[in-house]
Tab-separated table of N, CA, C and O in Angstrom:
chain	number	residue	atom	x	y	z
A	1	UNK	N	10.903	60.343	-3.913
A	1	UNK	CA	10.352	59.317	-4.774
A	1	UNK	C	10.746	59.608	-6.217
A	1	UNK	O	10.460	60.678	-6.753
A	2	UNK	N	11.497	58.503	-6.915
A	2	UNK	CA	11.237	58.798	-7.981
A	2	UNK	C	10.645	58.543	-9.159
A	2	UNK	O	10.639	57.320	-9.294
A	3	UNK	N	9.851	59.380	-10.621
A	3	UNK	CA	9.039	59.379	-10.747
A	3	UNK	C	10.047	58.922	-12.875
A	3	UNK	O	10.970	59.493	-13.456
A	4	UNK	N	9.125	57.630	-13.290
A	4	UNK	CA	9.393	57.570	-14.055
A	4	UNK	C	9.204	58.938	-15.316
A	4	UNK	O	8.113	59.476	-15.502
A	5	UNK	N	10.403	59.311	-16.040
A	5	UNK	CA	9.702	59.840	-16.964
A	5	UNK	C	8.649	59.389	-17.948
A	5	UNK	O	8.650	58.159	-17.928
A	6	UNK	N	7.996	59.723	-18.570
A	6	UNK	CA	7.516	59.145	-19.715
A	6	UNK	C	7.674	60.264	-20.883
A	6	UNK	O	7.835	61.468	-20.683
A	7	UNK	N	7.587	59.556	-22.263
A	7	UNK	CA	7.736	60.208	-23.682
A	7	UNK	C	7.274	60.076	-24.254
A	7	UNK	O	7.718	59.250	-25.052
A	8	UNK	N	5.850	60.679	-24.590
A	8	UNK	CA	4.714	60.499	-26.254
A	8	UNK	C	5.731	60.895	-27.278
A	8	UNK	O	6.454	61.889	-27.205
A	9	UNK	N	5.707	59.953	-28.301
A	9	UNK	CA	6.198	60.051	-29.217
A	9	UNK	C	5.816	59.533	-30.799
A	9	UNK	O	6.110	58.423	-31.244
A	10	UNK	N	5.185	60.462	-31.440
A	10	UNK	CA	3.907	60.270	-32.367
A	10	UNK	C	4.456	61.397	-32.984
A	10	UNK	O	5.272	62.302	-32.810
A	11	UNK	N	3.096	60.634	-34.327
A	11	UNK	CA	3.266	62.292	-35.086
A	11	UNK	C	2.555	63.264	-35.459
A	11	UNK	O	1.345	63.036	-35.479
A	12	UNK	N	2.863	64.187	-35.738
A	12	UNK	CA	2.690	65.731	-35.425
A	12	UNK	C	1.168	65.668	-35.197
A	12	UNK	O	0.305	64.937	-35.685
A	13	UNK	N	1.099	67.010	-33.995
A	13	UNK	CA	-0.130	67.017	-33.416
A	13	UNK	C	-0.773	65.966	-32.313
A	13	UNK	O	-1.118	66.490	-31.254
A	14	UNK	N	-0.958	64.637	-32.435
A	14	UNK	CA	-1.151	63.608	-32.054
A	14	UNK	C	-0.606	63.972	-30.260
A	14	UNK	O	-1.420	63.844	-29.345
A	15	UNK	N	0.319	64.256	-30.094
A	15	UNK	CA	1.161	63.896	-28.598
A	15	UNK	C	0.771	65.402	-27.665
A	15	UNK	O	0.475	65.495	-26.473
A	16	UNK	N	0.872	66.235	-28.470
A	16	UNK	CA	0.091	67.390	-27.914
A	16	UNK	C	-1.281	67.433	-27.544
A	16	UNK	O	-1.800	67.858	-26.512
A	17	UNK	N	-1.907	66.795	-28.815
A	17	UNK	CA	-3.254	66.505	-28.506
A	17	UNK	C	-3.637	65.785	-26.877
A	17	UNK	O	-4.259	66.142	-25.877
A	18	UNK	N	-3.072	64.915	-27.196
A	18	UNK	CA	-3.239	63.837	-26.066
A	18	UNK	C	-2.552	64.514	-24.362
A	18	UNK	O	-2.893	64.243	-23.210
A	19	UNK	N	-1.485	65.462	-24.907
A	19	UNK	CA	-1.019	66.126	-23.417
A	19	UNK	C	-1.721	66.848	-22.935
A	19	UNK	O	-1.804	66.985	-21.714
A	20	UNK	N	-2.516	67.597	-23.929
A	20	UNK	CA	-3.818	68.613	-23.713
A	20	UNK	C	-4.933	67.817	-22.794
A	20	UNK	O	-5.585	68.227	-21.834
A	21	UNK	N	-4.912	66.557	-23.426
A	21	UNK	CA	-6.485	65.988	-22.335
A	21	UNK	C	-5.416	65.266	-21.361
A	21	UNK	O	-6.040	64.639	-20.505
A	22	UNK	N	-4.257	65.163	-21.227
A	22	UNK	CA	-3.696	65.167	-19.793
A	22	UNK	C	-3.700	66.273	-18.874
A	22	UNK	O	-4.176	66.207	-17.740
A	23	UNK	N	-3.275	67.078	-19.273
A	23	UNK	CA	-3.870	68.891	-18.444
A	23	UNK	C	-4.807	69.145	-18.239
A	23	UNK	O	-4.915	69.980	-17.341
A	24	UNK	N	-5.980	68.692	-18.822
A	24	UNK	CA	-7.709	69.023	-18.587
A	24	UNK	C	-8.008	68.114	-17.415
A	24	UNK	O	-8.880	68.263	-16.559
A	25	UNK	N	-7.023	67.040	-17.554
A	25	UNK	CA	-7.652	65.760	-16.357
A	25	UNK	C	-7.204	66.013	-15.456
A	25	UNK	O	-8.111	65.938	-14.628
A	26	UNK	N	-5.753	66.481	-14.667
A	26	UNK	CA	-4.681	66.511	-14.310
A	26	UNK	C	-4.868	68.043	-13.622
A	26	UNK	O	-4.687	68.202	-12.415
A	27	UNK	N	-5.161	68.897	-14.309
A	27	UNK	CA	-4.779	70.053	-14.069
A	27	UNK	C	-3.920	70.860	-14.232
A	27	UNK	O	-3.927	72.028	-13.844
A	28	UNK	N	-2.902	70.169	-14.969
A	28	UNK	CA	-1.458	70.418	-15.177
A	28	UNK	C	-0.840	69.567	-15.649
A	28	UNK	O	-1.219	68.460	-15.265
A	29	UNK	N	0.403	69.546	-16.697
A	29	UNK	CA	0.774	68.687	-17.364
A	29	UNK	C	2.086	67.955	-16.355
A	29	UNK	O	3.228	68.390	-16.205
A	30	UNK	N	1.522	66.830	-15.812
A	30	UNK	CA	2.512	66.332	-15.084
A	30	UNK	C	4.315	66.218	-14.921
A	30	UNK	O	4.661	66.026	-16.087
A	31	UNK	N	5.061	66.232	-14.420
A	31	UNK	CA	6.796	66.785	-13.922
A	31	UNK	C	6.733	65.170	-14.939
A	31	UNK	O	6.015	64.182	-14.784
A	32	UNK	N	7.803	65.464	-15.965
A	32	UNK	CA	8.350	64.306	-16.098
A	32	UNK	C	8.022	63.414	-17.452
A	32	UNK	O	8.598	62.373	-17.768
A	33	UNK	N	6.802	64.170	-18.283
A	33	UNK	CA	6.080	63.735	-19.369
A	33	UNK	C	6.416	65.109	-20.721
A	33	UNK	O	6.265	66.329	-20.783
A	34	UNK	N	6.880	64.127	-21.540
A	34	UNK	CA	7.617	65.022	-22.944
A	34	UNK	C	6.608	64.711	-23.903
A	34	UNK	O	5.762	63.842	-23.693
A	35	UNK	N	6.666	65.397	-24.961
A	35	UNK	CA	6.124	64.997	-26.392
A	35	UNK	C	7.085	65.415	-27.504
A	35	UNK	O	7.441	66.565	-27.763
A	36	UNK	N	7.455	64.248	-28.136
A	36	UNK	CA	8.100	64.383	-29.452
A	36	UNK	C	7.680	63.610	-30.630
A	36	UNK	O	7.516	62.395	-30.745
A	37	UNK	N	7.512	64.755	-31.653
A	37	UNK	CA	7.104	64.324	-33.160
A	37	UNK	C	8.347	64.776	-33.954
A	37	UNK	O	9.014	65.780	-33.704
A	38	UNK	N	8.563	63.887	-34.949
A	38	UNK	CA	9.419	64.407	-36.208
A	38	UNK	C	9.122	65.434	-36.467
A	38	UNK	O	7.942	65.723	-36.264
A	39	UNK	N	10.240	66.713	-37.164
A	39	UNK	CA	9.843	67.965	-38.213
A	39	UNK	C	10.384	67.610	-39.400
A	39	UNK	O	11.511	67.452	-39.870
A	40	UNK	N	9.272	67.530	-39.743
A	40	UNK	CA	9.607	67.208	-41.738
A	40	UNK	C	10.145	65.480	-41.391
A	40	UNK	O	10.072	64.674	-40.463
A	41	UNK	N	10.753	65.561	-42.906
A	41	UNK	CA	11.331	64.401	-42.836
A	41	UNK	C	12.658	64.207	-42.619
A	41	UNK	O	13.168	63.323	-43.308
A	42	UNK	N	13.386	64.806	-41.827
A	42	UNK	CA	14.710	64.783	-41.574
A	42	UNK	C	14.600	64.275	-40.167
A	42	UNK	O	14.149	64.987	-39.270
A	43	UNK	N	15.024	62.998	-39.963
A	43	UNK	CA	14.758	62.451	-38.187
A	43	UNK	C	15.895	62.295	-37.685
A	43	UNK	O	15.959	61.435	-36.806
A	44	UNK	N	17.077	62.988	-38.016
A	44	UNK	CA	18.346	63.288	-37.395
A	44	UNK	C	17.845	63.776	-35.993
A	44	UNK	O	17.984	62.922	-35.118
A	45	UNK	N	17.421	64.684	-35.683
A	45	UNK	CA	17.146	65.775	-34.542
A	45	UNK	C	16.500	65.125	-33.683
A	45	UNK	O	16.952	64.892	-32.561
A	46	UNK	N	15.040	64.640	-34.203
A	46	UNK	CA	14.297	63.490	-33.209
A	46	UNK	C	15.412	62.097	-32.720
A	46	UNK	O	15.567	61.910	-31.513
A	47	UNK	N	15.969	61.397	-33.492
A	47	UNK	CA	17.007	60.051	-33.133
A	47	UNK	C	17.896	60.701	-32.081
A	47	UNK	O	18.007	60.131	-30.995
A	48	UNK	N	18.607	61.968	-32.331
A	48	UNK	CA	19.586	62.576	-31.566
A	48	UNK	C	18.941	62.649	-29.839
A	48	UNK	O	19.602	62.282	-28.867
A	49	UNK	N	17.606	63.172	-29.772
A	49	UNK	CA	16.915	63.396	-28.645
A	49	UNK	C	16.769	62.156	-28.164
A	49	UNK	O	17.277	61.827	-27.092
A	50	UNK	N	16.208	61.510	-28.750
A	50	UNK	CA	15.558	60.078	-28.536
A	50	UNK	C	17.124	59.487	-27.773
A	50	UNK	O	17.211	59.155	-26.591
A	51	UNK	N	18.030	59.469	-28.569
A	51	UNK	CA	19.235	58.510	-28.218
A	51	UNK	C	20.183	59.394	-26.645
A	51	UNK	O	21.110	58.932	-25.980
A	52	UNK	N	19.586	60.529	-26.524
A	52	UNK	CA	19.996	61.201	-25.541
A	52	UNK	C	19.412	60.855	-24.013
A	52	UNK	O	20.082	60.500	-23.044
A	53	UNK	N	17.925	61.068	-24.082
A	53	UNK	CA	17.130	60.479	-23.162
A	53	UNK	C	17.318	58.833	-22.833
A	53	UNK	O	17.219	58.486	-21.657
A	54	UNK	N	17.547	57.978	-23.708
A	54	UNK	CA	17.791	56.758	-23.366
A	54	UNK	C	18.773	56.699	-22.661
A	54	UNK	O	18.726	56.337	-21.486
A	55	UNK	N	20.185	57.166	-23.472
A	55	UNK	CA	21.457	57.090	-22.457
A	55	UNK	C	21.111	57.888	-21.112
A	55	UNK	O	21.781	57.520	-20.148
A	56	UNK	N	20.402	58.675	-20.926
A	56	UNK	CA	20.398	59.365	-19.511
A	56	UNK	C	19.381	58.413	-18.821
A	56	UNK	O	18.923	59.102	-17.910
A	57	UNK	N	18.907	57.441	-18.785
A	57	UNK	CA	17.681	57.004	-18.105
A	57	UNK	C	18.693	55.981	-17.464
A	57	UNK	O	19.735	55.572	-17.976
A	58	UNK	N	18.062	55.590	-15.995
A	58	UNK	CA	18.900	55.156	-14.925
A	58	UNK	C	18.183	54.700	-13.687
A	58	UNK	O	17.077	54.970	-14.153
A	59	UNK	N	17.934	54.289	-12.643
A	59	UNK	CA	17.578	53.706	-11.675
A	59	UNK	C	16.776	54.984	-10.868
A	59	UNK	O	15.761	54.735	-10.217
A	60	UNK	N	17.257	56.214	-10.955
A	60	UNK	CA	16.634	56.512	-10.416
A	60	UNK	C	16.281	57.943	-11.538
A	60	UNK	O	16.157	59.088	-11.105
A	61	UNK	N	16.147	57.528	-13.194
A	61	UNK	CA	15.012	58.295	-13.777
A	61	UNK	C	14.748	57.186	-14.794
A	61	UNK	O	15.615	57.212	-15.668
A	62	UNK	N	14.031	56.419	-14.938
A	62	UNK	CA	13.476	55.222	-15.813
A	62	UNK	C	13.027	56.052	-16.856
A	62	UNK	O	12.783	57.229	-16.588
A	63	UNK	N	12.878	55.636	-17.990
A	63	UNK	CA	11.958	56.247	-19.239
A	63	UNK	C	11.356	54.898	-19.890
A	63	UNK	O	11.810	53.763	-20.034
A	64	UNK	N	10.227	55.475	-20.194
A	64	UNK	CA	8.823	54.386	-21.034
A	64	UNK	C	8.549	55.425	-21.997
A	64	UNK	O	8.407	56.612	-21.702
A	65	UNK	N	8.472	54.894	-23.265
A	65	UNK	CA	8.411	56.101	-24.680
A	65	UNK	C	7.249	55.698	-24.779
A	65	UNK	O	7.241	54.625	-24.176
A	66	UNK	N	6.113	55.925	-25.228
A	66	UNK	CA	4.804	55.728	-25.596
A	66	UNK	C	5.059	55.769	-27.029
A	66	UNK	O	6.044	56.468	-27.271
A	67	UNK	N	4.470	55.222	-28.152
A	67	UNK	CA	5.121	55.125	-29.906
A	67	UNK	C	3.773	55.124	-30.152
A	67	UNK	O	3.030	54.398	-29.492
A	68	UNK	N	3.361	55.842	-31.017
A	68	UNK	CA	2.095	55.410	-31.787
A	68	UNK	C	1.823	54.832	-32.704
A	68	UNK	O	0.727	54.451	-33.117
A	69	UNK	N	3.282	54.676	-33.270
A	69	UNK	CA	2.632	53.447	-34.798
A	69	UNK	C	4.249	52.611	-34.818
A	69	UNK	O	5.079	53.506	-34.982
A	70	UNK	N	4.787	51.576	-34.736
A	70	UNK	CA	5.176	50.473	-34.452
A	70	UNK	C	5.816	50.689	-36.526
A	70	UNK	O	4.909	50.475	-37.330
A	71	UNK	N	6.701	50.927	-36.918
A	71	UNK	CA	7.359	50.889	-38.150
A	71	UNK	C	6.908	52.155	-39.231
A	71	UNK	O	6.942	52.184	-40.461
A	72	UNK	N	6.371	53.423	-37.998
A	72	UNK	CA	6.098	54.770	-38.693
A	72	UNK	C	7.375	55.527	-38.439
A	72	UNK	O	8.312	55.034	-37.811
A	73	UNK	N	7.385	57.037	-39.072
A	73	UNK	CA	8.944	58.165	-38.916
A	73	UNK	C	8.848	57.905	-37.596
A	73	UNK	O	9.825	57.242	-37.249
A	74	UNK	N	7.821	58.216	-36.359
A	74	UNK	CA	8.330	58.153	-35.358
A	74	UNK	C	8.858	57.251	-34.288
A	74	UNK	O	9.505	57.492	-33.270
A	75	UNK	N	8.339	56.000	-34.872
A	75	UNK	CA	9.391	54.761	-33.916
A	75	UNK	C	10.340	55.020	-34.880
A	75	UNK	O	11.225	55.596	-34.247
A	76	UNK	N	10.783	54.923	-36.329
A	76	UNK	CA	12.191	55.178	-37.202
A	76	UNK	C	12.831	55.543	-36.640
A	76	UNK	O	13.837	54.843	-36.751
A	77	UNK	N	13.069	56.687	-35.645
A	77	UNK	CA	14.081	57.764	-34.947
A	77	UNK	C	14.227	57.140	-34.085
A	77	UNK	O	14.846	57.692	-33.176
A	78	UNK	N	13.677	55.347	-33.776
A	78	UNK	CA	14.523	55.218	-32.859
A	78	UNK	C	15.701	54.567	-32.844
A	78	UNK	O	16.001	54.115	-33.949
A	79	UNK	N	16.854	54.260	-31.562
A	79	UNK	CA	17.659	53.410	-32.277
A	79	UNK	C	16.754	52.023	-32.073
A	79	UNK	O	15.827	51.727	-31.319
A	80	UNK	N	17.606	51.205	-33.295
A	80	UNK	CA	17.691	50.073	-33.171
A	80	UNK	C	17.593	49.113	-32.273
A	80	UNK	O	16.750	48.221	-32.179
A	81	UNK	N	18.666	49.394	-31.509
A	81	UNK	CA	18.681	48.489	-29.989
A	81	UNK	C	19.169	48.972	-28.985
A	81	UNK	O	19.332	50.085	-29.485
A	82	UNK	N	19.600	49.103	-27.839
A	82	UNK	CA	20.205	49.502	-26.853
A	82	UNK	C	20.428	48.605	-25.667
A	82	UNK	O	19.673	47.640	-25.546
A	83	UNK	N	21.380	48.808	-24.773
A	83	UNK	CA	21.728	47.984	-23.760
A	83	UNK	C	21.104	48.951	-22.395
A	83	UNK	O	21.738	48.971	-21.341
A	84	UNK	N	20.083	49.564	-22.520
A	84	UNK	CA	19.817	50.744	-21.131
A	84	UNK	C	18.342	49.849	-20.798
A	84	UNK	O	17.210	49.869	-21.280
A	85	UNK	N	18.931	49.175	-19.854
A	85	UNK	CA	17.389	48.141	-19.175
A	85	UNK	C	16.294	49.277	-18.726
A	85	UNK	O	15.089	49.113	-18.533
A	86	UNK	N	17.342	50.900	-18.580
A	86	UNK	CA	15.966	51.548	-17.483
A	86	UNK	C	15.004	52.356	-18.924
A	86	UNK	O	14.014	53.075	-18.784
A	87	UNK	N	15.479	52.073	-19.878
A	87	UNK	CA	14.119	52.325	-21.170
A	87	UNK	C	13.862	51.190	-22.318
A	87	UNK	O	14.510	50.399	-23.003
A	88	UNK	N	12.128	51.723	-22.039
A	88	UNK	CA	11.701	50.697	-22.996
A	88	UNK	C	10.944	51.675	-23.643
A	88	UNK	O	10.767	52.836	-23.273
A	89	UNK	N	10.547	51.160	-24.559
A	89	UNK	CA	8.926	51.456	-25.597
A	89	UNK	C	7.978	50.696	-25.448
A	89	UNK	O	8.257	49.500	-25.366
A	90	UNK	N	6.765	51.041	-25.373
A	90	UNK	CA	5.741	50.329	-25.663
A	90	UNK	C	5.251	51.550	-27.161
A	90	UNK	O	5.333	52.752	-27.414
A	91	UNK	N	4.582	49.892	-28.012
A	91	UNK	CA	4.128	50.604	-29.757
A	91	UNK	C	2.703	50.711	-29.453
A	91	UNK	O	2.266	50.184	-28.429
A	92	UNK	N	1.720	51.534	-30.489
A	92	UNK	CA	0.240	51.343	-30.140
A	92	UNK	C	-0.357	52.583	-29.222
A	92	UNK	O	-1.435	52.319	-28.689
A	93	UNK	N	0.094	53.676	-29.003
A	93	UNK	CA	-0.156	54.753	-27.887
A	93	UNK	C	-1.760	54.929	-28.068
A	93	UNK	O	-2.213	55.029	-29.208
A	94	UNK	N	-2.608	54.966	-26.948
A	94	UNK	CA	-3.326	55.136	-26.671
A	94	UNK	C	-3.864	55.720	-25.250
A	94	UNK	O	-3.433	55.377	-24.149
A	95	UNK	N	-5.096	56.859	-25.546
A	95	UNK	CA	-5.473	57.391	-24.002
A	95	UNK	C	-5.574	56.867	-23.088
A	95	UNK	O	-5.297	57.547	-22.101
A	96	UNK	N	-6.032	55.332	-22.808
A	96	UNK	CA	-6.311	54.826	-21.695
A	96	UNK	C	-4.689	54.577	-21.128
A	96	UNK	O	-4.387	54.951	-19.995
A	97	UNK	N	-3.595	53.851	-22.113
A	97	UNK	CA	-1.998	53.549	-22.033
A	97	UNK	C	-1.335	54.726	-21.159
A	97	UNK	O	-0.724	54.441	-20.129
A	98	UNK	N	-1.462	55.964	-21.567
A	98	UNK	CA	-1.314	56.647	-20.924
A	98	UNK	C	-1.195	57.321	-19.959
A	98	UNK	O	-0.255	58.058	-19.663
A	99	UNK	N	-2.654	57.002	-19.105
A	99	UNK	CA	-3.420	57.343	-18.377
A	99	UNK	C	-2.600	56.332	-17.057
A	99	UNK	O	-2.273	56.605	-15.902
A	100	UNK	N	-2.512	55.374	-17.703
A	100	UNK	CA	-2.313	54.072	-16.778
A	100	UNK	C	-0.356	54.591	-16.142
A	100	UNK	O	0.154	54.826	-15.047
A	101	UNK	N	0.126	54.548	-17.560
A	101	UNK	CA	1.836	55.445	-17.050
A	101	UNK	C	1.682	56.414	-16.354
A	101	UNK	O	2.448	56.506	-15.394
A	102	UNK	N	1.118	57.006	-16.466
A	102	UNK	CA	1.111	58.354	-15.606
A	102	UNK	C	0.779	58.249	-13.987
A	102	UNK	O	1.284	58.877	-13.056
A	103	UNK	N	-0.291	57.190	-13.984
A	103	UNK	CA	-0.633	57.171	-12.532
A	103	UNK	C	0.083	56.193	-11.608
A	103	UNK	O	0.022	55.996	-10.395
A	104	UNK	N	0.988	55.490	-12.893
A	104	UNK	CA	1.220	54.135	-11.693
A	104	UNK	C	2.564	54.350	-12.348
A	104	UNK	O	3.005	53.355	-12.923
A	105	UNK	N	3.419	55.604	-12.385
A	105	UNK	CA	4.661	55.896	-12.212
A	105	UNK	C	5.524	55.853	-11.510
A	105	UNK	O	6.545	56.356	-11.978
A	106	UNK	N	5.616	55.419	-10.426
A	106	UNK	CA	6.155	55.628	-9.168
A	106	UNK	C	7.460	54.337	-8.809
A	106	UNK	O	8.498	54.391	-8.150
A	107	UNK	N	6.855	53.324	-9.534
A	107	UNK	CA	7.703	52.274	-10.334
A	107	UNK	C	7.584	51.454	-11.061
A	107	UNK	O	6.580	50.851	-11.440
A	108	UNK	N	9.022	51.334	-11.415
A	108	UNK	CA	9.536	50.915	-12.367
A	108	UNK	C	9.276	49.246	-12.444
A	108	UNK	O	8.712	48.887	-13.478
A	109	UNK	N	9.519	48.492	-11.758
A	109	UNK	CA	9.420	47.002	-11.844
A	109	UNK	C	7.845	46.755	-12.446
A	109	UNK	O	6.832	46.971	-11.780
A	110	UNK	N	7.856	46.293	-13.744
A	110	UNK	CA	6.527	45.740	-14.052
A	110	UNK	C	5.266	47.010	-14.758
A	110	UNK	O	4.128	46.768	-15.160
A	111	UNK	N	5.887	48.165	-14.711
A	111	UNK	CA	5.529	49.095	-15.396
A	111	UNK	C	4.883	48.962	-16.414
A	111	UNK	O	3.652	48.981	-16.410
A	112	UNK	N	5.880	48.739	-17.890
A	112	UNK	CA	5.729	49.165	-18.904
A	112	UNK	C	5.056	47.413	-19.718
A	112	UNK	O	4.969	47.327	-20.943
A	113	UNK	N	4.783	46.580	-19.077
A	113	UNK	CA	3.688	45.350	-18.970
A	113	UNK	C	2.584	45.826	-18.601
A	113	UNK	O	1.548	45.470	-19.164
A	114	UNK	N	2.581	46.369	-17.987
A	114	UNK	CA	1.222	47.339	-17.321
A	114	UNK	C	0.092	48.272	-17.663
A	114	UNK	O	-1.121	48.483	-17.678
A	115	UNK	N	1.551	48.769	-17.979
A	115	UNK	CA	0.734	49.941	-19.400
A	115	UNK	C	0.355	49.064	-20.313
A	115	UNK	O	-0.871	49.002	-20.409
A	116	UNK	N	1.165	48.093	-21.293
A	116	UNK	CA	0.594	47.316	-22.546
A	116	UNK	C	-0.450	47.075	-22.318
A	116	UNK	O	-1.409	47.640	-22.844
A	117	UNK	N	-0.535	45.953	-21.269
A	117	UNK	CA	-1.869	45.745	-20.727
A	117	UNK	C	-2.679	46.569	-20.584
A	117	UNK	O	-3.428	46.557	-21.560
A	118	UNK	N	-2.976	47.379	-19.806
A	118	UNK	CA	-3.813	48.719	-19.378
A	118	UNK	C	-4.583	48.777	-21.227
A	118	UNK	O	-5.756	48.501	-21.478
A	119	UNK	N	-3.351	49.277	-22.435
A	119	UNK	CA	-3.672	49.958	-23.416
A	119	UNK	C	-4.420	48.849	-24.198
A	119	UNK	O	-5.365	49.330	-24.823
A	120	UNK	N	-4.277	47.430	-24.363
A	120	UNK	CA	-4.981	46.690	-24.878
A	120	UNK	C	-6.298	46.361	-24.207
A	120	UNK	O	-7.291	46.058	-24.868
A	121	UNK	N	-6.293	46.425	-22.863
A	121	UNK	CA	-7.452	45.999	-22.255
A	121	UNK	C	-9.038	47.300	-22.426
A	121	UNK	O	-10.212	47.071	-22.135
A	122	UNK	N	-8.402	48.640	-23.009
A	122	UNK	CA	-9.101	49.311	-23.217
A	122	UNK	C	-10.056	49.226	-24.658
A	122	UNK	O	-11.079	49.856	-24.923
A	123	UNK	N	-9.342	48.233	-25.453
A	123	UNK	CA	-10.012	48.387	-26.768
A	123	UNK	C	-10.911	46.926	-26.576
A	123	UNK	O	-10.662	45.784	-26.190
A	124	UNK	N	-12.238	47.757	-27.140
A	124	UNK	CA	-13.016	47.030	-27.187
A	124	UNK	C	-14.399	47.031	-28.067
A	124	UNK	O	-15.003	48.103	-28.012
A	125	UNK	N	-14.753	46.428	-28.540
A	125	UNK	CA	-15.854	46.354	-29.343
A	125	UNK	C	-17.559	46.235	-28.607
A	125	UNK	O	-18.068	45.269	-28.039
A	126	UNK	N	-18.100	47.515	-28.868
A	126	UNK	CA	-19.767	47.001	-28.340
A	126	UNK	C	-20.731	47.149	-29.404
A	126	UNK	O	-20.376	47.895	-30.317
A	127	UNK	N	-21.426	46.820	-29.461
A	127	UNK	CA	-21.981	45.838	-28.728
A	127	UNK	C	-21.377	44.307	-29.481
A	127	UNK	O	-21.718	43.217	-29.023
């Protein structure tokens, strides 16, 4: 079976944080889930990674980047555009978003709609 990767990609602290309460839930930090933040402000190194993993993603290793802020350094590093249907981004990272990629990895068709969904349907206002 194969198992989409996924990629938190936030900044500093933030993606660790969040892998940490994936290991507490999990037991272990699941085969297949990265975290990358910018160092400093030089996003050569992050774009380089970023543009590496995209070109390698393929039918049978999909990638979904998780972004936490939608026109911050860390969507910046990404490219622009690409022609690789098997990666996307979803912007907005959140625990529940997460939670939802991780478990319903298994495929790819309709995925990363899924997650959006999943991550918006979690925010909510009470009372």
């Amino acid at each position: 079976m194969t198992l989409v990767q996924v990629v938190v990609l936030t900044h500093a602290g933030l993606g660790e944080a969040l892998l940490a309460v994936v290991e507490h839930i999990y037991g272990d930090r699941p085969a297949a889930l990265l975290s990358l933040s910018p160092a400093g402000d030089d996003l050569a190194p992050l774009r380089a990674r970023l543009q590496e993993l995209i070109d390698a993603a393929g039918p049978e290793r999909p990638l979904l980047i998780l972004c936490d802020i939608l026109g911050a350094s860390p969507a910046n590093a990404l490219p622009k555009t690409w022609a690789n249907p098997w990666a996307r981004v979803i912007y907005g990272l959140n625990l529940p978003m997460l939670l939802r990629a991780l478990s319903r990895r298994e495929q790819w068709e309709g995925l990363p709609e899924l997650v959006a969904e999943g991550g918006r349907a979690a925010v909510q206002c009470h009372p």
